[in-house]
Amino acid sequence: MAYAPMTARSRDEAHRTATPLELFFDLCFVVAVAQAGRQLVHALAEGHVGAGITGYLFVFFGLWWAWMNFTWFASAYDIDDVPYRVATLVQIAGVLVYSAGIPRAFNDNDWTVAVIGYVVMRLALTAQWLRAAAGETGAARRCALTYAAGLVLCQAGWVALLWAPEGSRRWLFLVLVAAELLVPVVAERRHQTNWHPHHIAERYGLFTVIVLGETIAASTVAVQSAIDEHEALDVLLPIAAGGLLLVFAAWWIYFAVPAHDRLGSNREAIPWGYGHYVIFAAAAAIGAGIEVVVEHAVGKAHISTLSANLSVSVPAATFLAFVWLLHSRHFKRGPAQQAVLPTAAAAILACAWTGTYAVLWAGLVAAAAVATGVTLVHRTRSEGVKRQEEVRS
């Protein structure tokens, strides 16, 4: 059976939306997100802050980078035929293997299973790029071949990492991360792939929603378990309420502006896409932090109240700050609107020093930031309408 060649889709394609296969892909990646969050909870609850954060950021990079590479490739070349679907399903299998290896990588610095899963994902994507190269000519073909070559070289580096001395693996990991990040920059220096701005913005938004949903699920399970085991509803209710307000506010703030309007070329899109590593990692870490606070409230976490509170306030503040940095600030009008999210991020961080009600205070600050932002935008629009009416009269 012959299949049509893989050629780039149009950047101007109307009604370009996420496919059911892409949504399935995202949901399977959340398994790995949940594993990373679970390991972060255990590390923070035991007071292993440095090792916990480092391990979390490392394992999160692998799953985020594989997700991101597939997303941008699919935006340009998704033809939804049988070979494309099979290659995508192989990548899903790879992330499930990667997920199974997260505990060993996190706790024992043993990356064997994680690297196997990662290589499976990347080799499937390499096959996709080679297929794209076969259907292209000129600069587009060279771009696709450069992607494939870069992927192969990086995967050889990850495999070699397994034989490196254990003490040097974390430093070599950073070198390989830098190499991975350079592949798109080098591949697209003379030819930009035909990724679709609206589709990319939607894909990132959907993954943000899924990660926030995982945060709610993890927090709910933690609160429920604590209630069942300790019957401490009066202590846990403020934590649950504050956590819910944080997640609601995070969703509202992220989707307050149309991100696709900023994605005109790689010059804007690459920093925006790369910066979402922090947004996604912070969103998932909010749920882990709430779990830590719950465990501290019932006496299961061996850390101080301040340390427990910081496990929520730091990722929540980071999320707000990076959403503002990557796209919200480009749509704000005037110093008052610009100041809302940075001020809220600083205030949420300060809430860590408010004791046992820190999560509730942080949630209230986030809710106030949403209310203030909505009010300022409405006021600006009303003033604009009023000025137009005065000009007409």
Short mmCIF file of N, CA, C and O in Angstrom, two decimals, residues 47-146:
data_model
loop_
_atom_site.label_atom_id
_atom_site.label_comp_id
_atom_site.label_asym_id
_atom_site.label_seq_id
_atom_site.Cartn_x
_atom_site.Cartn_y
_atom_site.Cartn_z
N GLY A 47 12.74 16.80 53.41
CA GLY A 47 13.72 17.86 53.60
C GLY A 47 14.87 17.85 52.62
O GLY A 47 15.84 18.60 52.79
N HIS A 48 14.78 17.04 51.56
CA HIS A 48 15.84 16.98 50.55
C HIS A 48 15.54 18.00 49.45
O HIS A 48 15.26 17.62 48.30
N VAL A 49 15.60 19.26 49.79
CA VAL A 49 15.12 20.31 48.89
C VAL A 49 15.99 20.41 47.64
O VAL A 49 15.48 20.40 46.50
N GLY A 50 17.31 20.53 47.82
CA GLY A 50 18.19 20.69 46.67
C GLY A 50 18.12 19.52 45.71
O GLY A 50 17.94 19.70 44.50
N ALA A 51 18.24 18.30 46.23
CA ALA A 51 18.19 17.11 45.39
C ALA A 51 16.81 16.96 44.75
O ALA A 51 16.70 16.55 43.59
N GLY A 52 15.77 17.31 45.50
CA GLY A 52 14.41 17.19 44.98
C GLY A 52 14.15 18.11 43.81
O GLY A 52 13.62 17.70 42.78
N ILE A 53 14.52 19.38 43.96
CA ILE A 53 14.29 20.34 42.89
C ILE A 53 15.13 20.01 41.67
O ILE A 53 14.65 20.05 40.53
N THR A 54 16.40 19.65 41.89
CA THR A 54 17.28 19.30 40.77
C THR A 54 16.75 18.09 40.02
O THR A 54 16.67 18.09 38.79
N GLY A 55 16.39 17.05 40.76
CA GLY A 55 15.86 15.85 40.13
C GLY A 55 14.58 16.13 39.36
O GLY A 55 14.38 15.64 38.24
N TYR A 56 13.72 16.94 39.94
CA TYR A 56 12.45 17.29 39.29
C TYR A 56 12.69 18.03 37.98
O TYR A 56 12.09 17.71 36.95
N LEU A 57 13.55 19.03 38.00
CA LEU A 57 13.83 19.81 36.80
C LEU A 57 14.46 18.96 35.72
O LEU A 57 14.18 19.13 34.52
N PHE A 58 15.32 18.02 36.10
CA PHE A 58 15.97 17.16 35.13
C PHE A 58 14.96 16.22 34.45
O PHE A 58 14.92 16.13 33.23
N VAL A 59 14.18 15.50 35.24
CA VAL A 59 13.25 14.54 34.63
C VAL A 59 12.14 15.27 33.88
O VAL A 59 11.64 14.77 32.86
N PHE A 60 11.77 16.46 34.34
CA PHE A 60 10.73 17.21 33.65
C PHE A 60 11.23 17.68 32.29
O PHE A 60 10.44 17.77 31.34
N PHE A 61 12.52 17.98 32.18
CA PHE A 61 13.05 18.41 30.89
C PHE A 61 12.82 17.34 29.83
O PHE A 61 12.41 17.64 28.70
N GLY A 62 13.12 16.09 30.16
CA GLY A 62 13.00 15.03 29.18
C GLY A 62 11.59 14.90 28.63
O GLY A 62 11.40 14.80 27.41
N LEU A 63 10.61 14.92 29.51
CA LEU A 63 9.24 14.75 29.02
C LEU A 63 8.75 16.01 28.31
O LEU A 63 8.04 15.93 27.30
N TRP A 64 9.11 17.19 28.81
CA TRP A 64 8.70 18.44 28.17
C TRP A 64 9.31 18.58 26.78
O TRP A 64 8.63 18.95 25.82
N TRP A 65 10.59 18.27 26.65
CA TRP A 65 11.27 18.46 25.37
C TRP A 65 10.73 17.50 24.32
O TRP A 65 10.54 17.87 23.16
N ALA A 66 10.47 16.26 24.70
CA ALA A 66 9.89 15.31 23.76
C ALA A 66 8.49 15.76 23.35
O ALA A 66 8.13 15.66 22.16
N TRP A 67 7.69 16.24 24.31
CA TRP A 67 6.36 16.75 23.97
C TRP A 67 6.45 17.93 23.03
O TRP A 67 5.73 18.03 22.04
N MET A 68 7.34 18.86 23.32
CA MET A 68 7.45 20.08 22.54
C MET A 68 7.90 19.78 21.11
O MET A 68 7.35 20.33 20.14
N ASN A 69 8.89 18.92 20.94
CA ASN A 69 9.37 18.59 19.60
C ASN A 69 8.29 17.96 18.75
O ASN A 69 8.13 18.28 17.57
N PHE A 70 7.53 17.04 19.34
CA PHE A 70 6.42 16.43 18.61
C PHE A 70 5.38 17.48 18.23
O PHE A 70 4.86 17.50 17.12
N THR A 71 5.07 18.38 19.16
CA THR A 71 4.02 19.37 18.93
C THR A 71 4.36 20.29 17.76
O THR A 71 3.51 20.55 16.89
N TRP A 72 5.60 20.77 17.70
CA TRP A 72 5.97 21.67 16.61
C TRP A 72 6.09 20.91 15.29
O TRP A 72 5.74 21.45 14.23
N PHE A 73 6.57 19.68 15.33
CA PHE A 73 6.62 18.88 14.11
C PHE A 73 5.21 18.64 13.58
O PHE A 73 4.94 18.80 12.38
N ALA A 74 4.31 18.24 14.48
CA ALA A 74 2.95 17.94 14.06
C ALA A 74 2.25 19.18 13.51
O ALA A 74 1.43 19.08 12.59
N SER A 75 2.56 20.33 14.05
CA SER A 75 1.94 21.56 13.55
C SER A 75 2.31 21.81 12.10
O SER A 75 1.52 22.38 11.34
N ALA A 76 3.50 21.37 11.71
CA ALA A 76 3.97 21.61 10.34
C ALA A 76 3.67 20.45 9.40
O ALA A 76 3.44 20.67 8.20
N TYR A 77 3.67 19.20 9.90
CA TYR A 77 3.66 18.04 9.00
C TYR A 77 2.60 16.98 9.28
O TYR A 77 2.65 15.90 8.69
N ASP A 78 1.68 17.22 10.16
CA ASP A 78 0.68 16.20 10.49
C ASP A 78 -0.18 15.89 9.27
O ASP A 78 -0.98 16.73 8.83
N ILE A 79 -0.05 14.68 8.71
CA ILE A 79 -0.91 14.27 7.60
C ILE A 79 -1.87 13.15 8.01
O ILE A 79 -2.68 12.70 7.20
N ASP A 80 -1.75 12.69 9.25
CA ASP A 80 -2.72 11.77 9.86
C ASP A 80 -2.97 10.52 9.02
O ASP A 80 -4.10 10.06 8.92
N ASP A 81 -1.93 9.96 8.43
CA ASP A 81 -2.09 8.67 7.77
C ASP A 81 -1.57 7.56 8.69
O ASP A 81 -1.16 7.82 9.84
N VAL A 82 -1.57 6.34 8.21
CA VAL A 82 -1.20 5.21 9.06
C VAL A 82 0.24 5.29 9.56
O VAL A 82 0.50 5.13 10.77
N PRO A 83 1.24 5.54 8.71
CA PRO A 83 2.62 5.64 9.23
C PRO A 83 2.78 6.75 10.27
O PRO A 83 3.50 6.57 11.26
N TYR A 84 2.12 7.88 10.03
CA TYR A 84 2.21 8.99 11.00
C TYR A 84 1.61 8.57 12.34
O TYR A 84 2.19 8.83 13.40
N ARG A 85 0.45 7.94 12.30
CA ARG A 85 -0.20 7.52 13.54
C ARG A 85 0.65 6.48 14.29
O ARG A 85 0.79 6.55 15.51
N VAL A 86 1.21 5.53 13.55
CA VAL A 86 2.02 4.49 14.19
C VAL A 86 3.25 5.12 14.86
O VAL A 86 3.60 4.78 16.00
N ALA A 87 3.91 6.04 14.15
CA ALA A 87 5.09 6.70 14.73
C ALA A 87 4.72 7.48 15.99
O ALA A 87 5.48 7.50 16.96
N THR A 88 3.55 8.10 15.99
CA THR A 88 3.10 8.84 17.16
C THR A 88 2.80 7.91 18.32
O THR A 88 3.15 8.19 19.48
N LEU A 89 2.18 6.78 18.03
CA LEU A 89 1.89 5.80 19.08
C LEU A 89 3.17 5.21 19.66
O LEU A 89 3.24 4.91 20.86
N VAL A 90 4.19 5.06 18.82
CA VAL A 90 5.49 4.60 19.33
C VAL A 90 6.05 5.63 20.31
O VAL A 90 6.62 5.27 21.36
N GLN A 91 5.89 6.91 19.99
CA GLN A 91 6.36 7.95 20.91
C GLN A 91 5.59 7.90 22.24
O GLN A 91 6.17 8.11 23.31
N ILE A 92 4.31 7.60 22.17
CA ILE A 92 3.52 7.45 23.39
C ILE A 92 4.05 6.28 24.22
O ILE A 92 4.19 6.38 25.45
N ALA A 93 4.37 5.18 23.56
CA ALA A 93 4.95 4.04 24.28
C ALA A 93 6.27 4.44 24.94
O ALA A 93 6.57 4.05 26.07
N GLY A 94 7.06 5.25 24.24
CA GLY A 94 8.31 5.71 24.80
C GLY A 94 8.14 6.54 26.05
O GLY A 94 8.91 6.38 27.02
N VAL A 95 7.14 7.42 26.06
CA VAL A 95 6.96 8.25 27.25
C VAL A 95 6.49 7.42 28.43
O VAL A 95 6.80 7.74 29.59
N LEU A 96 5.76 6.35 28.18
CA LEU A 96 5.34 5.47 29.27
C LEU A 96 6.54 4.73 29.86
O LEU A 96 6.63 4.54 31.08
N VAL A 97 7.48 4.33 29.00
CA VAL A 97 8.72 3.73 29.50
C VAL A 97 9.51 4.77 30.29
O VAL A 97 10.05 4.48 31.37
N TYR A 98 9.60 5.97 29.73
CA TYR A 98 10.30 7.06 30.43
C TYR A 98 9.69 7.30 31.80
O TYR A 98 10.41 7.48 32.80
N SER A 99 8.37 7.30 31.86
CA SER A 99 7.67 7.50 33.12
C SER A 99 8.04 6.43 34.14
O SER A 99 8.26 6.73 35.32
N ALA A 100 8.16 5.19 33.69
CA ALA A 100 8.52 4.10 34.60
C ALA A 100 9.93 4.27 35.15
O ALA A 100 10.24 3.77 36.24
N GLY A 101 10.78 4.98 34.40
CA GLY A 101 12.16 5.16 34.85
C GLY A 101 12.38 6.39 35.70
O GLY A 101 13.50 6.60 36.21
N ILE A 102 11.36 7.23 35.87
CA ILE A 102 11.53 8.47 36.62
C ILE A 102 11.94 8.24 38.08
O ILE A 102 12.86 8.90 38.57
N PRO A 103 11.32 7.31 38.82
CA PRO A 103 11.74 7.13 40.21
C PRO A 103 13.22 6.78 40.36
O PRO A 103 13.91 7.32 41.23
N ARG A 104 13.75 5.90 39.50
CA ARG A 104 15.17 5.54 39.58
C ARG A 104 16.06 6.73 39.22
O ARG A 104 17.08 6.97 39.87
N ALA A 105 15.67 7.45 38.19
CA ALA A 105 16.47 8.61 37.79
C ALA A 105 16.47 9.67 38.88
O ALA A 105 17.50 10.29 39.18
N PHE A 106 15.30 9.85 39.48
CA PHE A 106 15.12 10.89 40.50
C PHE A 106 15.89 10.55 41.78
O PHE A 106 16.60 11.40 42.32
N ASN A 107 15.74 9.34 42.24
CA ASN A 107 16.26 8.97 43.56
C ASN A 107 17.66 8.38 43.54
O ASN A 107 18.44 8.59 44.48
N ASP A 108 17.99 7.62 42.49
CA ASP A 108 19.24 6.88 42.47
C ASP A 108 20.21 7.36 41.40
O ASP A 108 21.28 6.77 41.23
N ASN A 109 19.81 8.40 40.64
CA ASN A 109 20.63 8.88 39.52
C ASN A 109 20.89 7.77 38.50
O ASN A 109 21.92 7.75 37.82
N ASP A 110 19.95 6.84 38.42
CA ASP A 110 20.02 5.73 37.46
C ASP A 110 19.07 6.06 36.30
O ASP A 110 17.86 5.92 36.42
N TRP A 111 19.64 6.44 35.17
CA TRP A 111 18.84 6.93 34.05
C TRP A 111 18.59 5.86 32.99
O TRP A 111 18.08 6.18 31.90
N THR A 112 18.91 4.61 33.28
CA THR A 112 18.85 3.57 32.24
C THR A 112 17.46 3.45 31.63
O THR A 112 17.29 3.57 30.41
N VAL A 113 16.44 3.23 32.45
CA VAL A 113 15.08 3.05 31.92
C VAL A 113 14.58 4.35 31.29
O VAL A 113 13.96 4.33 30.21
N ALA A 114 14.85 5.48 31.92
CA ALA A 114 14.40 6.76 31.38
C ALA A 114 15.02 7.03 30.02
O ALA A 114 14.34 7.48 29.09
N VAL A 115 16.31 6.76 29.88
CA VAL A 115 16.98 6.98 28.59
C VAL A 115 16.43 6.05 27.52
O VAL A 115 16.24 6.46 26.36
N ILE A 116 16.15 4.81 27.87
CA ILE A 116 15.55 3.88 26.90
C ILE A 116 14.23 4.45 26.38
O ILE A 116 13.98 4.48 25.17
N GLY A 117 13.37 4.89 27.30
CA GLY A 117 12.11 5.48 26.88
C GLY A 117 12.30 6.73 26.04
O GLY A 117 11.60 6.94 25.04
N TYR A 118 13.25 7.55 26.45
CA TYR A 118 13.52 8.79 25.72
C TYR A 118 14.02 8.50 24.31
O TYR A 118 13.57 9.13 23.34
N VAL A 119 14.91 7.52 24.18
CA VAL A 119 15.45 7.16 22.86
C VAL A 119 14.34 6.62 21.97
O VAL A 119 14.29 6.91 20.75
N VAL A 120 13.42 5.84 22.52
CA VAL A 120 12.28 5.34 21.73
C VAL A 120 11.48 6.51 21.17
O VAL A 120 11.13 6.53 19.97
N MET A 121 11.19 7.49 22.01
CA MET A 121 10.45 8.66 21.54
C MET A 121 11.19 9.39 20.44
O MET A 121 10.62 9.78 19.42
N ARG A 122 12.48 9.59 20.64
CA ARG A 122 13.26 10.41 19.73
C ARG A 122 13.54 9.71 18.40
O ARG A 122 13.58 10.35 17.35
N LEU A 123 13.75 8.40 18.44
CA LEU A 123 13.97 7.68 17.19
C LEU A 123 12.70 7.68 16.34
O LEU A 123 12.78 7.76 15.10
N ALA A 124 11.55 7.58 16.96
CA ALA A 124 10.29 7.67 16.21
C ALA A 124 10.15 9.04 15.56
O ALA A 124 9.72 9.16 14.41
N LEU A 125 10.53 10.09 16.29
CA LEU A 125 10.47 11.43 15.71
C LEU A 125 11.51 11.59 14.60
O LEU A 125 11.25 12.26 13.59
N THR A 126 12.68 10.97 14.76
CA THR A 126 13.70 11.01 13.71
C THR A 126 13.15 10.40 12.42
O THR A 126 13.37 10.95 11.32
N ALA A 127 12.45 9.28 12.54
CA ALA A 127 11.84 8.66 11.36
C ALA A 127 10.84 9.61 10.70
O ALA A 127 10.75 9.69 9.46
N GLN A 128 10.10 10.36 11.51
CA GLN A 128 9.16 11.34 10.97
C GLN A 128 9.89 12.43 10.19
O GLN A 128 9.46 12.84 9.11
N TRP A 129 11.00 12.92 10.73
CA TRP A 129 11.76 13.98 10.04
C TRP A 129 12.36 13.44 8.75
O TRP A 129 12.41 14.17 7.73
N LEU A 130 12.82 12.21 8.74
CA LEU A 130 13.36 11.63 7.51
C LEU A 130 12.27 11.47 6.47
O LEU A 130 12.51 11.69 5.26
N ARG A 131 11.10 11.12 6.91
CA ARG A 131 9.98 11.03 5.97
C ARG A 131 9.62 12.41 5.42
O ARG A 131 9.32 12.56 4.23
N ALA A 132 9.66 13.41 6.29
CA ALA A 132 9.40 14.78 5.83
C ALA A 132 10.45 15.22 4.82
O ALA A 132 10.13 15.87 3.81
N ALA A 133 11.71 14.86 5.07
CA ALA A 133 12.79 15.23 4.15
C ALA A 133 12.58 14.58 2.78
O ALA A 133 12.87 15.20 1.74
N ALA A 134 12.06 13.36 2.76
CA ALA A 134 11.82 12.68 1.49
C ALA A 134 10.76 13.37 0.65
O ALA A 134 10.76 13.26 -0.58
N GLY A 135 9.86 14.09 1.31
CA GLY A 135 8.79 14.77 0.58
C GLY A 135 9.07 16.23 0.29
O GLY A 135 8.24 16.92 -0.31
N GLU A 136 10.25 16.73 0.71
CA GLU A 136 10.59 18.15 0.53
C GLU A 136 11.76 18.30 -0.44
O GLU A 136 12.44 17.33 -0.80
N THR A 137 12.03 19.52 -0.82
CA THR A 137 13.18 19.84 -1.66
C THR A 137 13.85 21.11 -1.12
O THR A 137 13.26 21.84 -0.33
N GLY A 138 15.06 21.36 -1.54
CA GLY A 138 15.74 22.61 -1.23
C GLY A 138 15.97 22.82 0.24
O GLY A 138 16.34 21.91 0.99
N ALA A 139 15.70 24.07 0.70
CA ALA A 139 15.95 24.45 2.09
C ALA A 139 15.10 23.66 3.06
O ALA A 139 15.55 23.33 4.16
N ALA A 140 13.87 23.35 2.68
CA ALA A 140 12.99 22.58 3.56
C ALA A 140 13.55 21.17 3.78
O ALA A 140 13.48 20.63 4.89
N ARG A 141 14.11 20.58 2.75
CA ARG A 141 14.70 19.25 2.88
C ARG A 141 15.93 19.30 3.79
O ARG A 141 16.10 18.43 4.66
N ARG A 142 16.79 20.29 3.59
CA ARG A 142 17.98 20.42 4.43
C ARG A 142 17.60 20.64 5.89
O ARG A 142 18.25 20.12 6.80
N CYS A 143 16.54 21.41 6.12
CA CYS A 143 16.06 21.64 7.49
C CYS A 143 15.64 20.33 8.14
O CYS A 143 16.03 20.03 9.27
N ALA A 144 14.85 19.53 7.42
CA ALA A 144 14.38 18.26 7.97
C ALA A 144 15.54 17.30 8.23
O ALA A 144 15.58 16.61 9.27
N LEU A 145 16.51 17.25 7.31
CA LEU A 145 17.66 16.37 7.51
C LEU A 145 18.53 16.83 8.68
O LEU A 145 19.09 16.00 9.40
N THR A 146 18.63 18.15 8.87
CA THR A 146 19.39 18.67 10.02
C THR A 146 18.72 18.28 11.33
O THR A 146 19.40 17.90 12.30
#
